[in-house]
CSV table of C-alpha atoms and ligand atoms in Angstrom, one decimal:
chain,number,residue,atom,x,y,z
A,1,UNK,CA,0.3,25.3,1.1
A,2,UNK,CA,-3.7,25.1,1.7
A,3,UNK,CA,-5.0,21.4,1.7
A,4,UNK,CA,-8.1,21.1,0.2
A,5,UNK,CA,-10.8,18.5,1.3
A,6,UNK,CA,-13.4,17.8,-1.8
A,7,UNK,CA,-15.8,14.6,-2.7
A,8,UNK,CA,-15.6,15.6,-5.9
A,9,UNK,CA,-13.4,13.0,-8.3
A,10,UNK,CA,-13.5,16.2,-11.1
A,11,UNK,CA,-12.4,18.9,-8.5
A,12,UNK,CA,-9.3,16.3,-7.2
A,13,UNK,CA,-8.8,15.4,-11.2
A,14,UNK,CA,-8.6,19.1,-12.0
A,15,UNK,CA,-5.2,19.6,-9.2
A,16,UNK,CA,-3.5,16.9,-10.9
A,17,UNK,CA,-4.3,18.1,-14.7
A,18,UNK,CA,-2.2,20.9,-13.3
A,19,UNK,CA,0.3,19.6,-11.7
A,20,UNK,CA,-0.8,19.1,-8.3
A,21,UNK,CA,-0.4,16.0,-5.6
A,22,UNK,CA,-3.7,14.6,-4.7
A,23,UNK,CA,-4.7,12.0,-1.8
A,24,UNK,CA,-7.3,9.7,-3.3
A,25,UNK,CA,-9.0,6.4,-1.7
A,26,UNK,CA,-8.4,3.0,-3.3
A,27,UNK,CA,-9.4,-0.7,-2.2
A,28,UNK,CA,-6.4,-1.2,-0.2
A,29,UNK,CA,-5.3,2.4,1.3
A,30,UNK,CA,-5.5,5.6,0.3
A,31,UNK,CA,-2.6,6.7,-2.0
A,32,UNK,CA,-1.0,10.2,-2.9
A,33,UNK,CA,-1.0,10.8,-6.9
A,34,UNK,CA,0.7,12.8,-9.1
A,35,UNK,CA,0.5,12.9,-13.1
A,36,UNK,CA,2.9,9.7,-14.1
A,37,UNK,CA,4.5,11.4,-17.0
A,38,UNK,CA,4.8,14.6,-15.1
A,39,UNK,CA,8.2,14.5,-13.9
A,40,UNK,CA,8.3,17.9,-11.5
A,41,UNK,CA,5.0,16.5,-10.0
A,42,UNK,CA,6.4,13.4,-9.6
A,43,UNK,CA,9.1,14.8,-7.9
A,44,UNK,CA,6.6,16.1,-5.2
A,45,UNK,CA,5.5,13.0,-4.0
A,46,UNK,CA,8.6,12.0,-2.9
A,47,UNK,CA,9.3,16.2,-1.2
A,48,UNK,CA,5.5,15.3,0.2
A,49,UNK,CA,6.2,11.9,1.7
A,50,UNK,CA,10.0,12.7,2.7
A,51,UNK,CA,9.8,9.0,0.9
A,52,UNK,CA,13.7,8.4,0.0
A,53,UNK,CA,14.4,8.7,-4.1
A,54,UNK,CA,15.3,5.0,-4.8
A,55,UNK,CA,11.9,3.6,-4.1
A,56,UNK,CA,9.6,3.4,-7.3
A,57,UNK,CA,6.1,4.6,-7.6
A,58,UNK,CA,2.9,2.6,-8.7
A,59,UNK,CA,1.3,3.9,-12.0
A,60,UNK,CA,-2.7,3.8,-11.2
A,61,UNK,CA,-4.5,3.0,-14.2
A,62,UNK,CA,-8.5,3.9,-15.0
A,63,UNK,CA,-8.8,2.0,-17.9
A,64,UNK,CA,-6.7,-1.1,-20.0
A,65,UNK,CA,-6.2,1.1,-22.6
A,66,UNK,CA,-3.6,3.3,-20.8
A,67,UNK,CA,-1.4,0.2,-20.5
A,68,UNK,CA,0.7,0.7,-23.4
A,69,UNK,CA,1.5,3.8,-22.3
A,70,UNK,CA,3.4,2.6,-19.4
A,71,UNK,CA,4.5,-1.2,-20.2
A,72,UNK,CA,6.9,-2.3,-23.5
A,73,UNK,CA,5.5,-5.6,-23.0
A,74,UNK,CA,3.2,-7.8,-21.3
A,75,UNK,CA,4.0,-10.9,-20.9
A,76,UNK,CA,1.8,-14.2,-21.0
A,77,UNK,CA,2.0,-14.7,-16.9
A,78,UNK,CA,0.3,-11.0,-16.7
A,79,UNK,CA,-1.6,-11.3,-18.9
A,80,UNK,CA,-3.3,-14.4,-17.3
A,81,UNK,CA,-3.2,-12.3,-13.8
A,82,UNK,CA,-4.6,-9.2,-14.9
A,83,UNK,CA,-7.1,-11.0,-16.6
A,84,UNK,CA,-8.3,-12.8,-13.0
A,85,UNK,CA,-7.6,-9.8,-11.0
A,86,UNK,CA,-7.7,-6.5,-12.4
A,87,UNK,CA,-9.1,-4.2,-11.1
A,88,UNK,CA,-8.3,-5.3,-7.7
A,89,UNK,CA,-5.5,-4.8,-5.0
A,90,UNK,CA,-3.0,-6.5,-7.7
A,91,UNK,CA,-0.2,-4.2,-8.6
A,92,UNK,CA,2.3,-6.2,-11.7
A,93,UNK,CA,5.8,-5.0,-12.6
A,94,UNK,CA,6.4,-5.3,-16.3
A,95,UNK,CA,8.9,-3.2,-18.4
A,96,UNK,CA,8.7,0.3,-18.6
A,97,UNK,CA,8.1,2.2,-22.1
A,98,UNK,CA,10.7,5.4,-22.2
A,99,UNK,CA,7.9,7.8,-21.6
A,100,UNK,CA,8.0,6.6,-18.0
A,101,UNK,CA,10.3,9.1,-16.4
A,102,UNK,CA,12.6,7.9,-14.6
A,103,UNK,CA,11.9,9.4,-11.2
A,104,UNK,CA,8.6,7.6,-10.8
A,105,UNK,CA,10.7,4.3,-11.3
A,106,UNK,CA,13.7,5.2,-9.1
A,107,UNK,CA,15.7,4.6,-11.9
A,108,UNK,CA,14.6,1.1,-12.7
A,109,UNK,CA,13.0,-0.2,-16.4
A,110,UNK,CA,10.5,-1.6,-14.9
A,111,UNK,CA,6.8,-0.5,-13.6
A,112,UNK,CA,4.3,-1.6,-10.9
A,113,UNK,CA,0.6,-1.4,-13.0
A,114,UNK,CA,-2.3,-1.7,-10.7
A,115,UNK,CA,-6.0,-0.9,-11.5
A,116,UNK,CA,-8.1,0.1,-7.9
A,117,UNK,CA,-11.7,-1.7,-7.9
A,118,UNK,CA,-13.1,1.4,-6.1
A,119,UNK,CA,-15.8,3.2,-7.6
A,120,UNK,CA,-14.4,6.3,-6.3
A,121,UNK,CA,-10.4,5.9,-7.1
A,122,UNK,CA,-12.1,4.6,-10.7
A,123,UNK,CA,-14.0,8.0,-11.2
A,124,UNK,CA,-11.0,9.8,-10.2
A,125,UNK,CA,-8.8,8.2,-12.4
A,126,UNK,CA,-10.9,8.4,-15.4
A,127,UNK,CA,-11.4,12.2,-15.0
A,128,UNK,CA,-7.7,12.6,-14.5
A,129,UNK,CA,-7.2,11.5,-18.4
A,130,UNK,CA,-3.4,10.0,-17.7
A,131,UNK,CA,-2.2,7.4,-15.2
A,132,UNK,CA,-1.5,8.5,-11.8
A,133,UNK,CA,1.8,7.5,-10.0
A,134,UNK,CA,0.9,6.9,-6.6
A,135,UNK,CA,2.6,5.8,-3.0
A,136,UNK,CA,0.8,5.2,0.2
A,137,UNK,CA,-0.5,8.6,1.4
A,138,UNK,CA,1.4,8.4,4.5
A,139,UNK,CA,4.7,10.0,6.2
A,140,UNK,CA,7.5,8.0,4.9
A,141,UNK,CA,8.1,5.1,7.4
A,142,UNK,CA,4.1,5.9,9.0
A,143,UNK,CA,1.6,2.9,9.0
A,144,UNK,CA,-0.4,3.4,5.5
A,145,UNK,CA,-3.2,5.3,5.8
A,146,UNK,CA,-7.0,3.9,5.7
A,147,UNK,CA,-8.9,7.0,6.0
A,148,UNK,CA,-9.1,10.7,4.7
A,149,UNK,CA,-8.3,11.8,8.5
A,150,UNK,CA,-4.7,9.3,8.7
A,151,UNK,CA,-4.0,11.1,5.8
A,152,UNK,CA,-4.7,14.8,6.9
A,153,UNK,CA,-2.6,13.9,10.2
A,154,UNK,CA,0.3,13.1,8.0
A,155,UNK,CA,0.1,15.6,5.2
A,156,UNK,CA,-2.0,18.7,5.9
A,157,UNK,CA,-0.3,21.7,4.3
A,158,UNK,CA,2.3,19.5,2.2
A,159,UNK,CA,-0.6,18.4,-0.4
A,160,UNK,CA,-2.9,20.1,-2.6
A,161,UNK,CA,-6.0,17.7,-2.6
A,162,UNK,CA,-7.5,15.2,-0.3
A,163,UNK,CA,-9.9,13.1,-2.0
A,164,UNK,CA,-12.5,12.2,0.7
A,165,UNK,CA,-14.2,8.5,0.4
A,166,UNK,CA,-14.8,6.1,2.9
A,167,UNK,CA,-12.8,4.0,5.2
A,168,UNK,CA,-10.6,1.4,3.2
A,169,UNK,CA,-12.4,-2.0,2.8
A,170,UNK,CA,-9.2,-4.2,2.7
A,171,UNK,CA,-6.4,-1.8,5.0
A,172,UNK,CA,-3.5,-3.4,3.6
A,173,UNK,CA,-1.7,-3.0,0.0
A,174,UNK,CA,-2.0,-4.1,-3.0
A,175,UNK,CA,-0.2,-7.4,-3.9
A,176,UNK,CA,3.2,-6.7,-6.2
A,177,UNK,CA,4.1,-9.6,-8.6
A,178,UNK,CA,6.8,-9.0,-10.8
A,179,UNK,CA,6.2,-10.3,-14.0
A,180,UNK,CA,9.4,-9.6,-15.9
A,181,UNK,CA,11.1,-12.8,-14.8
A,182,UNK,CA,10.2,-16.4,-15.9
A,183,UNK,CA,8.2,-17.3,-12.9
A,184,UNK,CA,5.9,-14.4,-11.7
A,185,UNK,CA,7.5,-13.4,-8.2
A,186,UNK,CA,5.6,-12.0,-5.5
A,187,UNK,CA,7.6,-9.0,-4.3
A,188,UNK,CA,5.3,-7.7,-1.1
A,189,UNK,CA,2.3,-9.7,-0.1
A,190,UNK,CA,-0.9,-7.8,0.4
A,191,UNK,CA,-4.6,-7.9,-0.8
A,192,UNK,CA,-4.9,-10.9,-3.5
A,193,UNK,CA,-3.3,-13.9,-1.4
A,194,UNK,CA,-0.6,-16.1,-2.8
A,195,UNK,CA,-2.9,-19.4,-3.1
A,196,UNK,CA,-5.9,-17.4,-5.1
A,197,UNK,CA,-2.0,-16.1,-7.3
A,198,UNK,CA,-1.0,-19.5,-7.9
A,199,UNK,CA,-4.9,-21.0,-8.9
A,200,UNK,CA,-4.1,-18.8,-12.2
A,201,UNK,CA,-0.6,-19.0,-12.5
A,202,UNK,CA,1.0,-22.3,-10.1
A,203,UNK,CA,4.3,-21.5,-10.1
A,204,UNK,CA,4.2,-17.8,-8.9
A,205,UNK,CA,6.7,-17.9,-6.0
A,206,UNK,CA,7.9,-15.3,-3.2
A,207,UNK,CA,10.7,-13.5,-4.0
A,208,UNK,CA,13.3,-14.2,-1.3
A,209,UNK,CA,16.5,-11.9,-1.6
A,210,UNK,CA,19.6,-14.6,-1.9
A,211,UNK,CA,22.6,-12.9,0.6
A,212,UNK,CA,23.5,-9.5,-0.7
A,213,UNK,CA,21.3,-9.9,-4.1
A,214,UNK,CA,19.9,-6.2,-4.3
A,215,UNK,CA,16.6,-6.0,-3.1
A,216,UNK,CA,14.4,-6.5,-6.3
A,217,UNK,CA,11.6,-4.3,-4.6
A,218,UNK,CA,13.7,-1.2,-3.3
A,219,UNK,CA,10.9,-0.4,-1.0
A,220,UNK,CA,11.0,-3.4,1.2
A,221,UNK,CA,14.3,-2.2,2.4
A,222,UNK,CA,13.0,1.1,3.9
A,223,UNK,CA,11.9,1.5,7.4
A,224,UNK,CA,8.0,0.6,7.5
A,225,UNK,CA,4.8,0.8,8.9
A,226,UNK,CA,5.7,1.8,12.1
A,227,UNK,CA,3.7,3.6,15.1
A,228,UNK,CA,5.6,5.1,17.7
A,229,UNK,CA,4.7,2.6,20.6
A,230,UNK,CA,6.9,-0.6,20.4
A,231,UNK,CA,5.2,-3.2,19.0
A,232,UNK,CA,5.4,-6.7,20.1
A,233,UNK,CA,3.9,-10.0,18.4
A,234,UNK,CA,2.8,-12.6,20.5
A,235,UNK,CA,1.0,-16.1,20.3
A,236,UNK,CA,-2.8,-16.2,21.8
A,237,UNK,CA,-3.3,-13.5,24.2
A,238,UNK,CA,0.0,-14.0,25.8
A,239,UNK,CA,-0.1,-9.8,26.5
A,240,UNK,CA,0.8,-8.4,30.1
A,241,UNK,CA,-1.7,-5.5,30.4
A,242,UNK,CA,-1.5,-1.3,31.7
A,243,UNK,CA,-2.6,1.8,31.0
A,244,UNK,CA,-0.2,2.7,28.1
A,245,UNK,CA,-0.6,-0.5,26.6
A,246,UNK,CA,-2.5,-1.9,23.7
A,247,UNK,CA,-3.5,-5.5,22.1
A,248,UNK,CA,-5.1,-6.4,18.8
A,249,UNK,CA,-5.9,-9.5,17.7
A,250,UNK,CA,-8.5,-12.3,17.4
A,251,UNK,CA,-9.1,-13.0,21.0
A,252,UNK,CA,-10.2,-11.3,24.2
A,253,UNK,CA,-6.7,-11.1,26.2
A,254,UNK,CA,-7.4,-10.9,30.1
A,255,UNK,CA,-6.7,-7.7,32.3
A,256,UNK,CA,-7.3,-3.9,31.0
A,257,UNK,CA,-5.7,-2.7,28.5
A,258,UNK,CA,-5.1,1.2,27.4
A,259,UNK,CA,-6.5,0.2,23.3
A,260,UNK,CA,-8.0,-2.9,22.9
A,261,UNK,CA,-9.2,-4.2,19.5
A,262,UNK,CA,-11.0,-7.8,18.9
A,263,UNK,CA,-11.4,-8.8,15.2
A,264,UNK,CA,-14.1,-11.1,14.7
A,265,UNK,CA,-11.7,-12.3,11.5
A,266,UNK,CA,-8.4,-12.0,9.8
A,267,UNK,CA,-9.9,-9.9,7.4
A,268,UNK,CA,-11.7,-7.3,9.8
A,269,UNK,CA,-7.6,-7.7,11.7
A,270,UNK,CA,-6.0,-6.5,8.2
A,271,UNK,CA,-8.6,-4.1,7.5
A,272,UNK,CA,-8.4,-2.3,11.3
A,273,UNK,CA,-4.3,-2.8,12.0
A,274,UNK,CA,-2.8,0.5,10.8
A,275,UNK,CA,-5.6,2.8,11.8
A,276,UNK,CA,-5.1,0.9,15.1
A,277,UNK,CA,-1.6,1.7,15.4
A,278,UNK,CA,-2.5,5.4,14.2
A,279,UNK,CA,-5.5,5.6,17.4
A,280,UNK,CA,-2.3,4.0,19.9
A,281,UNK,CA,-0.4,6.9,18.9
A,282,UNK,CA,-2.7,9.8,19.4
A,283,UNK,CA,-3.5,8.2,22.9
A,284,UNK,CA,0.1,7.9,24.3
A,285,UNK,CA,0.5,4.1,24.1
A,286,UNK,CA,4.1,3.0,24.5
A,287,UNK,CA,3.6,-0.7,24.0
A,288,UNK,CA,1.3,-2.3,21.6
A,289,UNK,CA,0.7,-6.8,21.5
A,290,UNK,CA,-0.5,-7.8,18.2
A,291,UNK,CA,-1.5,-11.5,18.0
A,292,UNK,CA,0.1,-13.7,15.1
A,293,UNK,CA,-1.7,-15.4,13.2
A,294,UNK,CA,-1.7,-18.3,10.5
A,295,UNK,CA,0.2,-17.8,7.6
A,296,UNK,CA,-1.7,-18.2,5.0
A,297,UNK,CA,-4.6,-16.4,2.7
A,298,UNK,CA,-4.5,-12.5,4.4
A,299,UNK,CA,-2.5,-14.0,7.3
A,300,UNK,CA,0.6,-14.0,5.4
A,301,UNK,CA,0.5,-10.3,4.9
A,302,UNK,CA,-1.2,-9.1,7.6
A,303,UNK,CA,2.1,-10.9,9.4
A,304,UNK,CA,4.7,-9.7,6.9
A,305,UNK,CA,3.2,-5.9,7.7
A,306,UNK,CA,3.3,-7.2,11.5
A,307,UNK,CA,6.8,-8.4,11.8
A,308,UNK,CA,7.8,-5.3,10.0
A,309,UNK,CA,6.2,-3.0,12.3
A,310,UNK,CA,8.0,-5.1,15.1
A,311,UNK,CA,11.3,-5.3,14.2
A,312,UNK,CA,11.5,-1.7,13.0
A,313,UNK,CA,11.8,-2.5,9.6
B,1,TXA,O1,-2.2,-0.8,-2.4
B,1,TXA,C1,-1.2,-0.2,-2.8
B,1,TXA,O2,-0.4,-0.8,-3.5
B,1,TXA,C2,-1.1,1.3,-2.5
B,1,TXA,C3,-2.3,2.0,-3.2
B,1,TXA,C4,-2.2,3.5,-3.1
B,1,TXA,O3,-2.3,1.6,-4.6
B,1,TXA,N1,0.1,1.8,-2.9
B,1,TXA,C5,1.3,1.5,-2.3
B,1,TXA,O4,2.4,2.1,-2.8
B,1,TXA,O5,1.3,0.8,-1.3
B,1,TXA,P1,3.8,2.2,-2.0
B,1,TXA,O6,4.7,3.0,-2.9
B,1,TXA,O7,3.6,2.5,-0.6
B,1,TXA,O8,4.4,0.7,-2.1
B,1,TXA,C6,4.8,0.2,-3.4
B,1,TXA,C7,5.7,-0.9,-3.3
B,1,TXA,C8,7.1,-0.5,-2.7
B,1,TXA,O9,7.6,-1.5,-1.8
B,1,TXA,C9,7.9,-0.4,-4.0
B,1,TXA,O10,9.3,-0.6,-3.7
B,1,TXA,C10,7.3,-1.5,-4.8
B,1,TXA,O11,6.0,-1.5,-4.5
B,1,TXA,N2,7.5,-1.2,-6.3
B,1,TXA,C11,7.0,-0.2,-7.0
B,1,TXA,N3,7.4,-0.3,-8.3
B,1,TXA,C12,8.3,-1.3,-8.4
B,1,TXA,C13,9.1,-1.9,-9.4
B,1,TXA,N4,9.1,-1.3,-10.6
B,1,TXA,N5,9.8,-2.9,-9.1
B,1,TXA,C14,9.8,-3.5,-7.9
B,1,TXA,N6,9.1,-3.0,-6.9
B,1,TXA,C15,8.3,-1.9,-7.1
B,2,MG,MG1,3.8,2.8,1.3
């Protein structure tokens, strides 16, 4: 299959009018789209990504009014959280109507919403007339991508349409809050932090899976965000350098290292990680140090992604 690179939000709206996958920038990272109520299209994605059948796709939305399309019910908590934060890199899980198929949902009722604030994902979604269910654009298992070019190295040939904007302002995903439960429950951190969650709704919590309780995000089982190098997580600059070996963080380690990367803040340290990880691929790194940092505002998921990337998971 030909890939074919546009600008054009009507020429990448056109492939998925007919069926097609497209690759489209957002806020957070770029995601690969398919027609939501299209259920062979759907079904490409997942061929595309090699992205194992049991974890759901997000519904894109261009407009509010599509929402009753996709969710039987909105509950007061989202409604209170779409009002602060859509569009933005929110994505809310509410219950699914039955024109969802069920192969964008992996089977489950329910349905992540999210609404990009990107002028370009906006245009695209508009033109495209239907909600778009779309992952990451990214190899299953493959650091997210945060530019046209992350995507082409993962899915040249196996995509119809690349939708070519920018680099991603934020570089990590969207924030999933489940809504469907009495307190809203923050299933994977990401671009809206959990204290700016809880100034609109306090008692939003993260969702920690008790024992052998089921995942209630499928996908945060899956193998994630990994480059090839090992990656290790250290405090300060605590990094032993070489030639095959990279650091990223907040600080200027000592020594030479093969990739080095200094954020000036956590944000520009979300925004650069993955792309990072992508560049200490192409050049042969075999170890990469990435500096924790606080826990809180980004820092929470710019660790969660971290950790995962470390331990494999
Ligand atoms: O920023 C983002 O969210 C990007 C852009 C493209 O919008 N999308 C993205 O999609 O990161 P994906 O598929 O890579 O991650 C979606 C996550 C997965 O962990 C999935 O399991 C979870 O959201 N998820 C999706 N629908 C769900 C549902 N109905 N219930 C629980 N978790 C859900
Ligand atoms: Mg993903």
């Amino acid at each position: 299959m030909q890939t074919i690179l546009t600008e054009s939000p009507e020429v990448a709206a056109g492939f998925i009018r007919n069926g097609g996958v497209v690759a489209f920038p957002t806020e957070t990272v770029y995601g690969l789209g398919a027609n939501l109520f299209d259920a062979l299209a759907i079904k490409r994605i997942f061929a595309a990504k090699l992205r194992p059948a049991d974890n759901p796709l997000i519904a894109h939305i261009g407009d509010l009014d599509q929402l009753e399309l996709i969710a039987s019910e909105i509950p007061e908590s989202a409604i209170r959280l779409m009002d602060a934060f859509f569009p933005g890199p929110l994505t809310i899980v509410l219950p699914k109507t039955q024109k969802v198929p069920t192969v964008a949902t992996a089977g489950l009722k329910t349905i992540g919403v999210r609404m990009p604030a990107h002028g370009l994902a906006q245009d695209f979604l508009k033109a495209c007339g239907t909600p778009v269910a779309a992952p990451s654009a990214n190899l299953s298992g493959r650091p997210s991508p945060t530019d046209w070019e992350a995507v082409m190295e993962d899915l040249a040939g196996r995509i119809d349409c690349i939708l070519q904007g920018n680099p991603t302002d934020i570089g990590i995903e969207s924030t999933v809050v489940d809504c469907t439960s009495p307190v809203p429950m923050v299933l994977r951190t990401g671009g809206i932090s959990l204290e700016q969650l809880q100034e609109v709704v306090p008692e939003t919590s993260i969702y920690k899976p008790r024992g052998n309780e089921k995942p209630r995000s499928p996908g945060m089982k899956h193998r994630h965000y990994s480059p090839r190098a090992e990656v290790i997580l250290v405090e300060g600059v605590n990094a032993e350098p070489g030639e095959g070996v990279a650091f990223i963080g907040l600080q200027v380690p000592s020594g030479n290292f093969g990739e080095l990367k200094v954020c000036e803040s956590l944000e520009e340290y979300a925004r650069s990680v993955f792309a990072f990880f992508r560049d200490c691929d192409r050049h042969g790194i075999k170890t990469i140090y990435c500096q924790a940092v606080e826990e809180s505002g980004i820092g929470l998921a710019l660790m969660d992604r971290l950790k995962r990337a470390a331990s494999g998971k």
